[in-house]
Amino acid sequence: MEIRMEKLTKIFISKDKKEVRAVDNVDLTIPTGKLIGLLGPSGCGKSTTLYLIAGLLRQTEGHIYFDEDEVSEMPPEKRGIGLVFQNYALYPHMTVRENILFPLQNLKVEKEEAKQRTYEMAELVGLQEMLDRKPKELSGGQQQRVAIARALVKKPRVLLLDEPLSNLDARLRLQTREEIKRIQRETGITTVFVTHDQEEAMSISDEIVVMKDGLIQQMGEPQDVYDFPTNLFVAKFLGNPQINVFDGEIKNKKIYIDDMIVSETKFPDQKIIIGIRPEGFNIDAEEKSQLVFDVNLVETIGRDTTLIIDMPGQEAGLLDKKSFKVIVDASYRIGSGHKVHFTVKPDKMHLFDLNGELLK
Ligand SMILES: Nc1ncnc2c1ncn2[C@@H]1O[C@H](COP(=O)(O)OP(=O)(O)O)[C@@H](O)[C@H]1O
Ligand SMILES: [Mg+2]
């Protein structure tokens, strides 16, 4: 089932009586049967968006549709949603079986059918052997899978997950994220997965939606958003290590960092911000290119070598750091203190105006 938000706005009044536009005039369509990662920094409006879809919050303005069915004024229990929060929120005194079964008790579901569905859900999340355990006898990842089973047992139309992996340690987070992906594929349920972790969103989602300050910045397949960011915020938010950001200038169809020519361009003369992914540099062994940096530090881990390069003299306001990172193949043998000539891979470089909007 498709979720469609039209001009959706949620305004909170903060303690000091200011308006907070937590969700700001959002037009967004979540396609049927897909897992969508809603991604952005803390406070950007992800949870608010989710709770508006769930009906736990009422929108200030705008509309929400589940397919052709307008649900904007519908109470949460009528919407047919399954919700999973960061803290598993299981009933500690109940067994896994009772926890999964619980949502069916208020419904008029026959006992036999309830039992059957509980088992099916436990099986779906791989916990059919653990039905008699209490939550505290399970790992965090298993508890979260119980929460997912409980959310799905009513056969909801959508599954909404709010940072479901945040309380898990790194290993369980990875494992459980694969599990969520599998469960979503097997059930085909339309799913919105909220996270502030770009890597998590990129790895699990069919499409990601990047939010900032209540506004949708960009939506698309993870690799497309990574490769074609529409603005500097998105470019910086996706990728680890982060994209390198330089002050730059276009003069006579050439792109400059300081007085070094990076490459040619079709854009007119102006000051710009240049983003280059860490993997976006080639080493110019013939040392012909004008882009030359002193390598300060070399770290080789496995296949990759990371060069750390100091970059003084750049506007601190644009550069987050005083140094930047270049990732090259470990077969290059480069020592600290070497002067290295680079060329830039055109598809790994993005040019922005001084407002951070992509040059077009
Ligand atoms: N109940 C509330 N009252 C006032 N402000 C709120 C409330 N809930 C959220 N906000 C504010 O709305 C903005 C978005 O919050 P939220 O949706 O929780 O962000 P996220 O989930 O992306 O971290 C934040 O500025 C937050 O402080
Ligand atoms: Mg949140």
PDB file of N, CA and C in Angstrom, residues 275-349:
ATOM      1  N   GLY A 275      32.996  19.806  -3.647  1.00  0.00           N
ATOM      2  CA  GLY A 275      32.972  18.565  -2.867  1.00  0.00           C
ATOM      3  C   GLY A 275      33.628  17.462  -3.669  1.00  0.00           C
ATOM      4  N   ILE A 276      34.596  16.808  -3.083  1.00  0.00           N
ATOM      5  CA  ILE A 276      35.234  15.663  -3.763  1.00  0.00           C
ATOM      6  C   ILE A 276      35.244  14.483  -2.792  1.00  0.00           C
ATOM      7  N   ARG A 277      34.656  13.387  -3.206  1.00  0.00           N
ATOM      8  CA  ARG A 277      34.631  12.184  -2.369  1.00  0.00           C
ATOM      9  C   ARG A 277      36.063  11.704  -2.102  1.00  0.00           C
ATOM     10  N   PRO A 278      36.293  11.115  -0.943  1.00  0.00           N
ATOM     11  CA  PRO A 278      37.641  10.599  -0.633  1.00  0.00           C
ATOM     12  C   PRO A 278      38.163   9.639  -1.704  1.00  0.00           C
ATOM     13  N   GLU A 279      37.234   8.890  -2.339  1.00  0.00           N
ATOM     14  CA  GLU A 279      37.654   7.928  -3.362  1.00  0.00           C
ATOM     15  C   GLU A 279      37.713   8.571  -4.746  1.00  0.00           C
ATOM     16  N   GLY A 280      37.599   9.892  -4.777  1.00  0.00           N
ATOM     17  CA  GLY A 280      37.493  10.590  -6.058  1.00  0.00           C
ATOM     18  C   GLY A 280      38.794  11.111  -6.640  1.00  0.00           C
ATOM     19  N   PHE A 281      39.906  10.667  -6.085  1.00  0.00           N
ATOM     20  CA  PHE A 281      41.199  11.154  -6.577  1.00  0.00           C
ATOM     21  C   PHE A 281      41.976  10.027  -7.256  1.00  0.00           C
ATOM     22  N   ASN A 282      42.637  10.352  -8.358  1.00  0.00           N
ATOM     23  CA  ASN A 282      43.628   9.457  -8.950  1.00  0.00           C
ATOM     24  C   ASN A 282      45.001  10.031  -8.677  1.00  0.00           C
ATOM     25  N   ILE A 283      45.944   9.167  -8.452  1.00  0.00           N
ATOM     26  CA  ILE A 283      47.322   9.636  -8.326  1.00  0.00           C
ATOM     27  C   ILE A 283      47.899   9.758  -9.725  1.00  0.00           C
ATOM     28  N   ASP A 284      48.454  10.910 -10.015  1.00  0.00           N
ATOM     29  CA  ASP A 284      49.034  11.161 -11.330  1.00  0.00           C
ATOM     30  C   ASP A 284      50.532  10.846 -11.265  1.00  0.00           C
ATOM     31  N   ALA A 285      50.842   9.623 -11.649  1.00  0.00           N
ATOM     32  CA  ALA A 285      52.224   9.144 -11.511  1.00  0.00           C
ATOM     33  C   ALA A 285      53.188   9.954 -12.380  1.00  0.00           C
ATOM     34  N   GLU A 286      52.660  10.513 -13.467  1.00  0.00           N
ATOM     35  CA  GLU A 286      53.537  11.308 -14.353  1.00  0.00           C
ATOM     36  C   GLU A 286      53.774  12.711 -13.809  1.00  0.00           C
ATOM     37  N   GLU A 287      53.093  13.029 -12.738  1.00  0.00           N
ATOM     38  CA  GLU A 287      53.264  14.307 -12.041  1.00  0.00           C
ATOM     39  C   GLU A 287      53.063  15.508 -12.957  1.00  0.00           C
ATOM     40  N   LYS A 288      52.036  15.412 -13.822  1.00  0.00           N
ATOM     41  CA  LYS A 288      51.755  16.516 -14.745  1.00  0.00           C
ATOM     42  C   LYS A 288      50.630  17.408 -14.226  1.00  0.00           C
ATOM     43  N   SER A 289      49.778  16.844 -13.385  1.00  0.00           N
ATOM     44  CA  SER A 289      48.620  17.627 -12.967  1.00  0.00           C
ATOM     45  C   SER A 289      49.061  18.771 -12.058  1.00  0.00           C
ATOM     46  N   GLN A 290      48.189  19.787 -11.995  1.00  0.00           N
ATOM     47  CA  GLN A 290      48.504  20.960 -11.175  1.00  0.00           C
ATOM     48  C   GLN A 290      48.072  20.793  -9.725  1.00  0.00           C
ATOM     49  N   LEU A 291      47.293  19.747  -9.496  1.00  0.00           N
ATOM     50  CA  LEU A 291      46.740  19.571  -8.157  1.00  0.00           C
ATOM     51  C   LEU A 291      47.737  18.761  -7.337  1.00  0.00           C
ATOM     52  N   VAL A 292      48.469  19.468  -6.487  1.00  0.00           N
ATOM     53  CA  VAL A 292      49.578  18.840  -5.761  1.00  0.00           C
ATOM     54  C   VAL A 292      49.389  19.088  -4.266  1.00  0.00           C
ATOM     55  N   PHE A 293      49.477  18.031  -3.510  1.00  0.00           N
ATOM     56  CA  PHE A 293      49.354  18.167  -2.058  1.00  0.00           C
ATOM     57  C   PHE A 293      50.497  17.442  -1.366  1.00  0.00           C
ATOM     58  N   ASP A 294      50.847  17.955  -0.185  1.00  0.00           N
ATOM     59  CA  ASP A 294      51.779  17.253   0.691  1.00  0.00           C
ATOM     60  C   ASP A 294      50.994  16.256   1.521  1.00  0.00           C
ATOM     61  N   VAL A 295      51.397  15.016   1.468  1.00  0.00           N
ATOM     62  CA  VAL A 295      50.723  13.992   2.264  1.00  0.00           C
ATOM     63  C   VAL A 295      51.297  13.994   3.677  1.00  0.00           C
ATOM     64  N   ASN A 296      50.425  14.211   4.653  1.00  0.00           N
ATOM     65  CA  ASN A 296      50.907  14.286   6.033  1.00  0.00           C
ATOM     66  C   ASN A 296      51.023  12.926   6.698  1.00  0.00           C
ATOM     67  N   LEU A 297      50.036  12.096   6.380  1.00  0.00           N
ATOM     68  CA  LEU A 297      49.946  10.848   7.128  1.00  0.00           C
ATOM     69  C   LEU A 297      49.386   9.789   6.187  1.00  0.00           C
ATOM     70  N   VAL A 298      49.894   8.580   6.312  1.00  0.00           N
ATOM     71  CA  VAL A 298      49.415   7.482   5.474  1.00  0.00           C
ATOM     72  C   VAL A 298      48.952   6.343   6.369  1.00  0.00           C
ATOM     73  N   GLU A 299      47.712   5.902   6.154  1.00  0.00           N
ATOM     74  CA  GLU A 299      47.191   4.771   6.927  1.00  0.00           C
ATOM     75  C   GLU A 299      46.745   3.697   5.950  1.00  0.00           C
ATOM     76  N   THR A 300      47.368   2.526   6.026  1.00  0.00           N
ATOM     77  CA  THR A 300      46.931   1.439   5.153  1.00  0.00           C
ATOM     78  C   THR A 300      46.192   0.401   5.978  1.00  0.00           C
ATOM     79  N   ILE A 301      44.940   0.176   5.576  1.00  0.00           N
ATOM     80  CA  ILE A 301      44.146  -0.865   6.235  1.00  0.00           C
ATOM     81  C   ILE A 301      43.581  -1.741   5.137  1.00  0.00           C
ATOM     82  N   GLY A 302      44.058  -2.968   5.071  1.00  0.00           N
ATOM     83  CA  GLY A 302      43.553  -3.908   4.068  1.00  0.00           C
ATOM     84  C   GLY A 302      43.801  -3.405   2.666  1.00  0.00           C
ATOM     85  N   ARG A 303      42.727  -3.300   1.906  1.00  0.00           N
ATOM     86  CA  ARG A 303      42.862  -2.953   0.489  1.00  0.00           C
ATOM     87  C   ARG A 303      43.123  -1.464   0.266  1.00  0.00           C
ATOM     88  N   ASP A 304      42.745  -0.672   1.258  1.00  0.00           N
ATOM     89  CA  ASP A 304      42.759   0.778   1.050  1.00  0.00           C
ATOM     90  C   ASP A 304      43.886   1.476   1.797  1.00  0.00           C
ATOM     91  N   THR A 305      44.371   2.512   1.157  1.00  0.00           N
ATOM     92  CA  THR A 305      45.289   3.400   1.834  1.00  0.00           C
ATOM     93  C   THR A 305      44.607   4.757   1.970  1.00  0.00           C
ATOM     94  N   THR A 306      44.614   5.295   3.166  1.00  0.00           N
ATOM     95  CA  THR A 306      44.053   6.629   3.370  1.00  0.00           C
ATOM     96  C   THR A 306      45.191   7.625   3.516  1.00  0.00           C
ATOM     97  N   LEU A 307      45.153   8.635   2.684  1.00  0.00           N
ATOM     98  CA  LEU A 307      46.142   9.717   2.774  1.00  0.00           C
ATOM     99  C   LEU A 307      45.480  10.868   3.508  1.00  0.00           C
ATOM    100  N   ILE A 308      46.149  11.377   4.517  1.00  0.00           N
ATOM    101  CA  ILE A 308      45.614  12.525   5.221  1.00  0.00           C
ATOM    102  C   ILE A 308      46.467  13.730   4.860  1.00  0.00           C
ATOM    103  N   ILE A 309      45.780  14.743   4.370  1.00  0.00           N
ATOM    104  CA  ILE A 309      46.465  15.880   3.770  1.00  0.00           C
ATOM    105  C   ILE A 309      46.026  17.159   4.463  1.00  0.00           C
ATOM    106  N   ASP A 310      46.965  17.899   4.996  1.00  0.00           N
ATOM    107  CA  ASP A 310      46.637  19.179   5.632  1.00  0.00           C
ATOM    108  C   ASP A 310      46.300  20.196   4.562  1.00  0.00           C
ATOM    109  N   MET A 311      45.399  21.084   4.895  1.00  0.00           N
ATOM    110  CA  MET A 311      44.937  22.046   3.905  1.00  0.00           C
ATOM    111  C   MET A 311      44.775  23.394   4.596  1.00  0.00           C
ATOM    112  N   PRO A 312      45.876  24.012   4.950  1.00  0.00           N
ATOM    113  CA  PRO A 312      45.742  25.303   5.598  1.00  0.00           C
ATOM    114  C   PRO A 312      45.331  26.372   4.583  1.00  0.00           C
ATOM    115  N   GLY A 313      44.944  27.520   5.051  1.00  0.00           N
ATOM    116  CA  GLY A 313      44.678  28.637   4.148  1.00  0.00           C
ATOM    117  C   GLY A 313      43.307  28.583   3.505  1.00  0.00           C
ATOM    118  N   GLN A 314      42.487  27.603   3.866  1.00  0.00           N
ATOM    119  CA  GLN A 314      41.129  27.562   3.334  1.00  0.00           C
ATOM    120  C   GLN A 314      40.205  28.242   4.341  1.00  0.00           C
ATOM    121  N   GLU A 315      39.134  28.822   3.840  1.00  0.00           N
ATOM    122  CA  GLU A 315      38.161  29.456   4.726  1.00  0.00           C
ATOM    123  C   GLU A 315      37.638  28.439   5.734  1.00  0.00           C
ATOM    124  N   ALA A 316      37.832  28.710   6.990  1.00  0.00           N
ATOM    125  CA  ALA A 316      37.410  27.749   8.013  1.00  0.00           C
ATOM    126  C   ALA A 316      35.910  27.523   7.967  1.00  0.00           C
ATOM    127  N   GLY A 317      35.163  28.539   7.540  1.00  0.00           N
ATOM    128  CA  GLY A 317      33.714  28.438   7.498  1.00  0.00           C
ATOM    129  C   GLY A 317      33.212  27.370   6.554  1.00  0.00           C
ATOM    130  N   LEU A 318      33.957  27.109   5.516  1.00  0.00           N
ATOM    131  CA  LEU A 318      33.524  26.110   4.553  1.00  0.00           C
ATOM    132  C   LEU A 318      34.131  24.750   4.825  1.00  0.00           C
ATOM    133  N   LEU A 319      35.345  24.761   5.292  1.00  0.00           N
ATOM    134  CA  LEU A 319      36.002  23.493   5.576  1.00  0.00           C
ATOM    135  C   LEU A 319      35.667  23.079   6.992  1.00  0.00           C
ATOM    136  N   ASP A 320      35.197  21.868   7.150  1.00  0.00           N
ATOM    137  CA  ASP A 320      34.911  21.383   8.492  1.00  0.00           C
ATOM    138  C   ASP A 320      36.194  21.142   9.255  1.00  0.00           C
ATOM    139  N   LYS A 321      37.174  20.686   8.509  1.00  0.00           N
ATOM    140  CA  LYS A 321      38.404  20.258   9.166  1.00  0.00           C
ATOM    141  C   LYS A 321      39.562  20.974   8.497  1.00  0.00           C
ATOM    142  N   LYS A 322      40.665  20.876   9.143  1.00  0.00           N
ATOM    143  CA  LYS A 322      41.860  21.471   8.563  1.00  0.00           C
ATOM    144  C   LYS A 322      42.601  20.482   7.673  1.00  0.00           C
ATOM    145  N   SER A 323      42.072  19.290   7.564  1.00  0.00           N
ATOM    146  CA  SER A 323      42.718  18.306   6.705  1.00  0.00           C
ATOM    147  C   SER A 323      41.655  17.553   5.931  1.00  0.00           C
ATOM    148  N   PHE A 324      42.067  16.834   4.904  1.00  0.00           N
ATOM    149  CA  PHE A 324      41.091  16.021   4.202  1.00  0.00           C
ATOM    150  C   PHE A 324      41.665  14.648   3.895  1.00  0.00           C
ATOM    151  N   LYS A 325      40.779  13.742   3.473  1.00  0.00           N
ATOM    152  CA  LYS A 325      41.181  12.349   3.278  1.00  0.00           C
ATOM    153  C   LYS A 325      41.046  11.925   1.830  1.00  0.00           C
ATOM    154  N   VAL A 326      42.056  11.187   1.386  1.00  0.00           N
ATOM    155  CA  VAL A 326      42.023  10.605   0.056  1.00  0.00           C
ATOM    156  C   VAL A 326      42.200   9.104   0.222  1.00  0.00           C
ATOM    157  N   ILE A 327      41.310   8.346  -0.383  1.00  0.00           N
ATOM    158  CA  ILE A 327      41.437   6.890  -0.304  1.00  0.00           C
ATOM    159  C   ILE A 327      41.919   6.373  -1.651  1.00  0.00           C
ATOM    160  N   VAL A 328      43.071   5.691  -1.627  1.00  0.00           N
ATOM    161  CA  VAL A 328      43.612   5.115  -2.859  1.00  0.00           C
ATOM    162  C   VAL A 328      43.866   3.636  -2.634  1.00  0.00           C
ATOM    163  N   ASP A 329      44.104   2.943  -3.730  1.00  0.00           N
ATOM    164  CA  ASP A 329      44.416   1.523  -3.659  1.00  0.00           C
ATOM    165  C   ASP A 329      45.704   1.317  -2.866  1.00  0.00           C
ATOM    166  N   ALA A 330      45.716   0.255  -2.037  1.00  0.00           N
ATOM    167  CA  ALA A 330      46.889   0.025  -1.183  1.00  0.00           C
ATOM    168  C   ALA A 330      48.134  -0.325  -1.988  1.00  0.00           C
ATOM    169  N   SER A 331      47.949  -0.616  -3.285  1.00  0.00           N
ATOM    170  CA  SER A 331      49.127  -0.954  -4.089  1.00  0.00           C
ATOM    171  C   SER A 331      50.014   0.273  -4.343  1.00  0.00           C
ATOM    172  N   TYR A 332      49.432   1.470  -4.176  1.00  0.00           N
ATOM    173  CA  TYR A 332      50.291   2.661  -4.246  1.00  0.00           C
ATOM    174  C   TYR A 332      51.146   2.729  -2.994  1.00  0.00           C
ATOM    175  N   ARG A 333      52.425   2.892  -3.171  1.00  0.00           N
ATOM    176  CA  ARG A 333      53.301   3.024  -1.994  1.00  0.00           C
ATOM    177  C   ARG A 333      53.658   4.496  -1.837  1.00  0.00           C
ATOM    178  N   ILE A 334      53.047   5.108  -0.870  1.00  0.00           N
ATOM    179  CA  ILE A 334      53.279   6.535  -0.663  1.00  0.00           C
ATOM    180  C   ILE A 334      53.714   6.735   0.773  1.00  0.00           C
ATOM    181  N   GLY A 335      54.754   7.489   0.970  1.00  0.00           N
ATOM    182  CA  GLY A 335      55.208   7.738   2.335  1.00  0.00           C
ATOM    183  C   GLY A 335      54.711   9.078   2.837  1.00  0.00           C
ATOM    184  N   SER A 336      54.656   9.225   4.139  1.00  0.00           N
ATOM    185  CA  SER A 336      54.305  10.522   4.716  1.00  0.00           C
ATOM    186  C   SER A 336      55.327  11.559   4.268  1.00  0.00           C
ATOM    187  N   GLY A 337      54.860  12.762   4.038  1.00  0.00           N
ATOM    188  CA  GLY A 337      55.758  13.839   3.654  1.00  0.00           C
ATOM    189  C   GLY A 337      55.983  13.939   2.153  1.00  0.00           C
ATOM    190  N   HIS A 338      55.439  12.981   1.385  1.00  0.00           N
ATOM    191  CA  HIS A 338      55.591  13.052  -0.076  1.00  0.00           C
ATOM    192  C   HIS A 338      54.696  14.119  -0.676  1.00  0.00           C
ATOM    193  N   LYS A 339      55.177  14.714  -1.751  1.00  0.00           N
ATOM    194  CA  LYS A 339      54.340  15.585  -2.573  1.00  0.00           C
ATOM    195  C   LYS A 339      53.688  14.702  -3.627  1.00  0.00           C
ATOM    196  N   VAL A 340      52.372  14.745  -3.704  1.00  0.00           N
ATOM    197  CA  VAL A 340      51.694  13.852  -4.642  1.00  0.00           C
ATOM    198  C   VAL A 340      50.825  14.673  -5.597  1.00  0.00           C
ATOM    199  N   HIS A 341      50.904  14.327  -6.877  1.00  0.00           N
ATOM    200  CA  HIS A 341      50.043  14.949  -7.885  1.00  0.00           C
ATOM    201  C   HIS A 341      48.761  14.140  -8.028  1.00  0.00           C
ATOM    202  N   PHE A 342      47.656  14.847  -8.096  1.00  0.00           N
ATOM    203  CA  PHE A 342      46.360  14.161  -8.206  1.00  0.00           C
ATOM    204  C   PHE A 342      45.588  14.666  -9.422  1.00  0.00           C
ATOM    205  N   THR A 343      44.763  13.776  -9.958  1.00  0.00           N
ATOM    206  CA  THR A 343      43.665  14.224 -10.825  1.00  0.00           C
ATOM    207  C   THR A 343      42.382  13.831 -10.107  1.00  0.00           C
ATOM    208  N   VAL A 344      41.278  14.436 -10.531  1.00  0.00           N
ATOM    209  CA  VAL A 344      40.002  14.190  -9.857  1.00  0.00           C
ATOM    210  C   VAL A 344      39.079  13.440 -10.799  1.00  0.00           C
ATOM    211  N   LYS A 345      38.423  12.383 -10.258  1.00  0.00           N
ATOM    212  CA  LYS A 345      37.426  11.661 -11.056  1.00  0.00           C
ATOM    213  C   LYS A 345      36.184  12.533 -11.175  1.00  0.00           C
ATOM    214  N   PRO A 346      35.811  12.883 -12.416  1.00  0.00           N
ATOM    215  CA  PRO A 346      34.729  13.871 -12.588  1.00  0.00           C
ATOM    216  C   PRO A 346      33.428  13.463 -11.896  1.00  0.00           C
ATOM    217  N   ASP A 347      33.117  12.160 -11.897  1.00  0.00           N
ATOM    218  CA  ASP A 347      31.843  11.743 -11.298  1.00  0.00           C
ATOM    219  C   ASP A 347      31.898  11.730  -9.777  1.00  0.00           C
ATOM    220  N   LYS A 348      33.044  11.994  -9.207  1.00  0.00           N
ATOM    221  CA  LYS A 348      33.178  12.018  -7.745  1.00  0.00           C
ATOM    222  C   LYS A 348      33.310  13.447  -7.224  1.00  0.00           C
ATOM    223  N   MET A 349      33.198  14.395  -8.150  1.00  0.00           N
ATOM    224  CA  MET A 349      33.310  15.805  -7.755  1.00  0.00           C
ATOM    225  C   MET A 349      31.967  16.503  -7.985  1.00  0.00           C
TER     226      MET A 349
END
